[in-house]
Amino acid sequence: MSELLFMKPFCREVIWGGTALHEKYGYETQGDHTGEAWVVSDRPEGQSVVTRGKYAGKTLKDLMKEHKELFGDIDGEEFPLLIKLIDAHDHLSVQVHPDDEYARVHENDRGKTECWYIVDCAENADIVIGHKAQTKEELTAMIREERWDDLINVMPIHKGDFFFIPSGTVHAVRRGTLILEVQQNCNLTYRLYDYGRLQDGKPRELHIDKSIDVIPCPQVYHGTEEEPVKGEGFTRQILVSCPLFEVEKWEISSETEVKVPKNNSFLAVNVLEGKGMINGEPVEEGEHFIAPADITELTVKGNIMFITSHI
Ligand code: ZN
């Protein structure tokens, strides 16, 4: 049976980033504005690198080329998911992603559906999800007239909340929020509104027409979380199960082994709190691994919370 593939995060400095990724998880960061840790990434801009075992030093791209069987049945040459931790010390731009069909026709790329698990947040923190326009005409007018407060839907958030953000959903992470983001492996983003900010003296590029194209009206919200299921020493909850990915939360508190089942695809695991043993390996918060396809289950003990995802 294969080993777990532990991954080293790729950290990125950005204007809106903070210090939580270094302080909470001890990641090697380059400065005081670390916005993102790409914790499972097969992107040319920042690859995950295996840290232990016989594949130590290999990138996720290397393994996709040389040992694709590790990941089960995957169409194409790219690992299908991109998983990030995001520390928003300031607001991120309000944005939207196209769906696969629009992206294929207009960008020769794939679209992006994503979801957020709120790892931690400040008191009174909020996010932008969805909009309040009833029709495309109203949407267009609100955007052209820059009536952002009328348009965007701002929601309060709390630690442990979960949000599903299908392609076409207007969204923004806002200040004081640490999230785990599971998404399609794509970086195609249409920026709608950037709070009038300047970067190097200039506003960042906006993509108004394409945004209007891809935002459905009126907004439909998708609640996806199922009721948590409790068992001997664990609680398990499906956060979202959609055609693109399935994401679950596991909370384990047990001195005896708990079995976490998996299918014959890969399983990406993001440990967010606590520590324990998983398949005989010591694992603690801030660590991320992929369980290869031929592993049929994880055996876990300890006090540990993690998010799993697969296609
Ligand atoms: Zn996004």
Coordinates of C-alpha atoms and ligand atoms in Angstrom, one line a residue:
M1 CA 0.0 0.0 0.0
S2 CA 1.2 3.5 -0.8
E3 CA 2.5 6.1 1.7
L4 CA 0.7 9.2 2.6
L5 CA 2.1 12.1 0.5
F6 CA 2.8 15.0 2.9
M7 CA 3.0 18.4 1.1
K8 CA 5.0 21.5 1.9
P9 CA 2.9 24.7 1.5
F10 CA 3.8 27.3 -1.0
C11 CA 3.3 30.7 0.7
R12 CA 2.6 33.9 -1.2
E13 CA 3.0 37.5 -0.2
V14 CA 0.1 39.9 -1.2
I15 CA -1.0 43.4 -0.2
W16 CA -4.0 42.1 1.8
G17 CA -2.1 39.3 3.7
G18 CA -1.2 39.0 7.4
T19 CA 1.0 36.9 9.7
A20 CA -1.5 34.2 10.9
L21 CA -0.1 31.5 8.6
H22 CA 3.3 31.8 10.2
E23 CA 2.0 32.4 13.8
K24 CA -0.6 29.6 13.8
Y25 CA 1.0 27.0 11.7
G26 CA 4.7 27.9 11.7
Y27 CA 5.0 28.1 7.9
E28 CA 8.2 29.6 6.4
T29 CA 6.9 32.9 5.1
Q30 CA 8.8 35.8 3.3
G31 CA 7.3 38.8 5.1
D32 CA 4.4 40.2 7.1
H33 CA 1.8 40.1 4.3
T34 CA 1.4 36.4 3.7
G35 CA -2.0 36.0 2.2
E36 CA -2.0 32.5 0.9
A37 CA -0.5 29.1 1.6
W38 CA -1.1 26.8 -1.4
V39 CA -1.3 23.6 0.6
V40 CA -2.3 21.2 -2.2
S41 CA -1.2 22.7 -5.5
D42 CA -0.4 21.6 -9.0
R43 CA -0.1 25.2 -10.4
P44 CA 2.9 26.3 -12.4
E45 CA 3.1 29.4 -10.1
G46 CA 3.6 27.3 -7.0
Q47 CA 3.9 23.6 -6.7
S48 CA 3.4 21.4 -3.6
V49 CA 6.5 19.4 -2.8
V50 CA 6.4 16.1 -1.0
T51 CA 8.2 16.4 2.4
R52 CA 8.6 12.7 3.6
G53 CA 9.0 9.2 2.3
K54 CA 10.2 7.7 -1.0
Y55 CA 8.8 10.6 -3.1
A56 CA 10.4 13.4 -0.9
G57 CA 11.4 16.3 -3.1
K58 CA 9.0 15.5 -5.9
T59 CA 6.4 18.0 -6.9
L60 CA 2.8 17.2 -7.3
K61 CA 3.3 17.8 -11.1
D62 CA 6.2 15.2 -11.1
L63 CA 3.9 12.6 -9.4
M64 CA 1.1 13.4 -11.9
K65 CA 3.6 12.8 -14.7
E66 CA 5.4 9.8 -13.3
H67 CA 2.9 8.0 -11.0
K68 CA -0.5 9.1 -12.1
E69 CA -1.9 5.8 -10.7
L70 CA -1.4 7.3 -7.2
F71 CA -4.4 9.6 -7.8
G72 CA -6.9 7.2 -9.3
D73 CA -8.9 8.0 -12.4
I74 CA -8.2 11.6 -13.4
D75 CA -9.0 13.1 -16.7
G76 CA -6.2 15.3 -18.1
E77 CA -2.7 16.0 -16.9
E78 CA -3.4 18.4 -14.0
F79 CA -4.4 17.5 -10.5
P80 CA -8.0 18.6 -10.4
L81 CA -8.2 20.4 -7.1
L82 CA -6.3 23.4 -5.6
I83 CA -6.5 23.9 -1.9
K84 CA -5.4 27.1 -0.1
L85 CA -5.3 28.6 3.3
I86 CA -6.1 32.3 3.1
D87 CA -5.3 34.9 5.7
A88 CA -7.1 38.1 4.9
H89 CA -5.7 40.9 6.9
D90 CA -7.6 43.3 4.6
H91 CA -10.5 42.9 2.1
L92 CA -9.9 40.9 -1.0
S93 CA -11.5 42.2 -4.2
V94 CA -15.1 41.3 -5.0
Q95 CA -14.9 38.8 -7.8
V96 CA -16.6 36.0 -9.8
H97 CA -15.4 33.0 -11.7
P98 CA -16.9 31.6 -14.9
D99 CA -18.2 28.1 -15.2
D100 CA -16.4 25.4 -17.3
E101 CA -18.5 26.1 -20.4
Y102 CA -17.9 29.9 -20.5
A103 CA -14.2 29.4 -19.6
R104 CA -13.7 26.9 -22.4
V105 CA -15.4 29.1 -25.0
H106 CA -13.9 32.5 -23.9
E107 CA -10.6 31.6 -22.2
N108 CA -9.7 28.2 -23.3
D109 CA -9.4 27.2 -19.7
R110 CA -11.6 25.6 -17.1
G111 CA -14.0 27.4 -14.8
K112 CA -14.0 27.5 -11.0
T113 CA -16.3 26.4 -8.3
E114 CA -15.0 26.8 -4.8
C115 CA -15.9 26.4 -1.2
W116 CA -14.7 27.9 2.1
Y117 CA -14.4 26.5 5.6
I118 CA -13.9 29.3 8.2
V119 CA -10.9 28.2 10.2
D120 CA -10.9 31.3 12.4
C121 CA -12.2 34.9 12.2
A122 CA -12.3 38.1 14.1
E123 CA -15.4 39.1 16.0
N124 CA -17.9 40.8 13.7
A125 CA -16.1 39.5 10.6
D126 CA -18.1 39.1 7.4
I127 CA -17.9 38.0 3.8
V128 CA -19.5 38.8 0.5
I129 CA -21.5 36.1 -1.1
G130 CA -24.1 36.6 -3.7
H131 CA -25.9 39.8 -4.9
K132 CA -29.3 41.5 -4.7
A133 CA -30.1 42.3 -8.3
Q134 CA -33.3 40.6 -9.6
T135 CA -32.5 40.9 -13.3
K136 CA -29.5 41.4 -15.6
E137 CA -30.7 44.9 -16.3
E138 CA -30.7 45.7 -12.7
L139 CA -27.3 44.0 -12.2
T140 CA -25.8 46.0 -15.1
A141 CA -27.2 49.3 -13.8
M142 CA -26.0 48.7 -10.2
I143 CA -22.5 47.8 -11.5
R144 CA -22.3 50.7 -14.0
E145 CA -23.5 53.2 -11.4
E146 CA -21.1 51.6 -8.8
R147 CA -23.9 51.1 -6.3
W148 CA -21.9 48.4 -4.6
D149 CA -23.6 48.5 -1.2
D150 CA -27.0 48.0 -3.0
L151 CA -25.6 45.1 -5.0
I152 CA -23.4 42.9 -2.9
N153 CA -24.7 40.6 -0.1
V154 CA -22.6 40.8 3.0
M155 CA -23.0 38.1 5.6
P156 CA -21.7 37.7 9.2
I157 CA -19.4 34.7 9.7
H158 CA -18.3 32.5 12.6
K159 CA -15.5 30.0 13.1
G160 CA -16.6 26.6 11.7
D161 CA -19.0 28.1 9.1
F162 CA -18.9 26.7 5.6
F163 CA -19.9 28.3 2.2
F164 CA -20.3 26.7 -1.2
I165 CA -19.5 29.1 -4.0
P166 CA -20.5 27.8 -7.4
S167 CA -19.1 29.4 -10.5
G168 CA -21.0 32.6 -11.2
T169 CA -21.4 33.6 -7.5
V170 CA -20.1 37.1 -6.6
H171 CA -17.8 36.7 -3.6
A172 CA -15.1 38.2 -1.5
V173 CA -13.1 37.2 1.6
R174 CA -12.9 40.2 3.9
R175 CA -10.6 41.4 6.6
G176 CA -10.0 39.3 9.8
T177 CA -10.7 35.9 8.2
L178 CA -8.6 32.7 8.0
I179 CA -10.2 30.2 5.6
L180 CA -9.5 26.9 4.0
E181 CA -10.5 27.1 0.3
V182 CA -11.1 23.9 -1.8
Q183 CA -11.6 24.7 -5.5
Q184 CA -11.2 23.5 -9.0
N185 CA -7.5 23.9 -10.1
C186 CA -7.8 27.1 -12.0
N187 CA -6.8 30.7 -11.5
L188 CA -9.4 32.4 -13.8
T189 CA -10.9 35.3 -11.9
Y190 CA -13.0 38.3 -13.0
R191 CA -12.5 41.2 -10.7
L192 CA -15.7 43.2 -10.3
Y193 CA -14.8 45.8 -7.6
D194 CA -11.6 46.5 -5.7
Y195 CA -12.8 49.1 -3.1
G196 CA -11.1 51.8 -5.2
R197 CA -7.7 50.7 -4.0
L198 CA -4.4 51.4 -5.8
Q199 CA -1.5 49.0 -6.2
D200 CA 1.8 50.7 -7.2
G201 CA -0.2 53.9 -7.8
K202 CA -2.7 52.3 -10.2
P203 CA -6.1 50.5 -9.8
R204 CA -5.9 46.8 -10.5
E205 CA -7.6 45.7 -13.7
L206 CA -11.4 45.0 -13.5
H207 CA -13.4 42.7 -15.8
I208 CA -16.8 44.2 -15.8
D209 CA -18.3 42.9 -19.0
K210 CA -17.2 39.3 -18.4
S211 CA -18.5 39.5 -14.8
I212 CA -21.9 40.6 -16.0
D213 CA -21.9 37.8 -18.5
V214 CA -21.3 35.1 -15.9
I215 CA -23.4 36.3 -12.9
P216 CA -26.9 34.6 -12.9
C217 CA -29.9 36.7 -11.8
P218 CA -31.6 36.5 -9.4
Q219 CA -29.1 35.0 -7.0
V220 CA -29.8 31.4 -5.9
Y221 CA -28.1 30.2 -2.7
H222 CA -27.0 26.7 -2.2
G223 CA -27.0 25.2 1.3
T224 CA -25.0 22.0 1.0
E225 CA -24.1 20.9 4.5
E226 CA -25.6 17.7 5.8
E227 CA -26.3 16.9 9.5
P228 CA -23.2 15.8 11.3
V229 CA -23.1 12.0 12.0
K230 CA -21.7 11.0 15.4
G231 CA -19.9 7.6 16.0
E232 CA -17.6 6.1 18.6
G233 CA -14.9 8.8 19.1
F234 CA -15.7 10.8 16.0
T235 CA -18.1 13.3 14.3
R236 CA -18.3 13.3 10.5
Q237 CA -20.1 15.9 8.4
I238 CA -20.5 16.2 4.6
L239 CA -19.9 19.9 3.8
V240 CA -20.6 19.6 0.1
S241 CA -21.1 16.8 -2.4
C242 CA -21.3 18.2 -5.9
P243 CA -20.2 16.8 -9.3
L244 CA -16.9 18.6 -9.0
F245 CA -15.8 17.5 -5.5
E246 CA -16.9 16.2 -2.2
V247 CA -15.7 17.8 1.0
E248 CA -16.1 16.5 4.5
K249 CA -15.2 17.5 8.1
W250 CA -13.9 14.9 10.6
E251 CA -13.5 15.6 14.3
I252 CA -11.8 12.7 16.1
S253 CA -11.3 12.4 19.8
S254 CA -10.2 8.8 20.6
E255 CA -7.4 6.8 22.0
T256 CA -8.5 3.8 19.9
E257 CA -8.3 3.8 16.1
V258 CA -11.2 5.3 14.1
K259 CA -11.6 4.2 10.5
V260 CA -12.0 6.9 8.0
P261 CA -13.2 5.2 4.8
K262 CA -12.2 6.4 1.3
N263 CA -13.1 5.6 -2.2
N264 CA -10.6 4.6 -4.9
S265 CA -9.8 8.2 -5.9
F266 CA -7.1 10.2 -4.0
L267 CA -8.2 11.8 -0.7
A268 CA -6.7 15.3 0.2
V269 CA -6.5 15.8 3.9
N270 CA -6.0 19.2 5.6
V271 CA -5.3 19.0 9.3
L272 CA -6.6 22.2 10.9
E273 CA -6.7 21.5 14.6
G274 CA -5.0 19.2 17.1
K275 CA -2.8 16.2 16.5
G276 CA -2.8 12.5 16.3
M277 CA -1.6 9.4 14.4
I278 CA -2.8 8.7 10.9
N279 CA -1.9 5.4 9.3
G280 CA 1.0 5.2 11.8
E281 CA 2.4 8.7 11.0
P282 CA 2.4 11.5 13.5
V283 CA 0.3 14.4 12.2
E284 CA -0.5 17.8 13.6
E285 CA -2.4 21.0 12.7
G286 CA -1.1 22.8 9.7
E287 CA -0.1 19.6 7.9
H288 CA -1.6 18.5 4.6
F289 CA -1.3 15.3 2.8
I290 CA -2.8 13.2 -0.1
A291 CA -3.8 9.6 0.6
P292 CA -3.1 7.8 -2.7
A293 CA -5.9 5.9 -4.5
D294 CA -4.8 2.4 -3.3
I295 CA -5.3 3.3 0.4
T296 CA -8.7 2.0 1.3
E297 CA -9.1 3.8 4.7
L298 CA -7.3 6.0 7.2
T299 CA -6.8 4.7 10.7
V300 CA -6.8 7.7 13.0
K301 CA -6.4 8.3 16.7
G302 CA -5.8 11.4 18.8
N303 CA -7.6 14.8 19.2
I304 CA -7.6 16.0 15.7
M305 CA -9.9 17.9 13.2
F306 CA -9.4 17.7 9.5
I307 CA -11.1 18.4 6.2
T308 CA -11.0 15.8 3.5
S309 CA -11.7 16.3 -0.2
H310 CA -11.8 14.2 -3.4
I311 CA -13.3 14.3 -6.8
Ligands
ZN1 ZN -12.8 33.0 -5.8

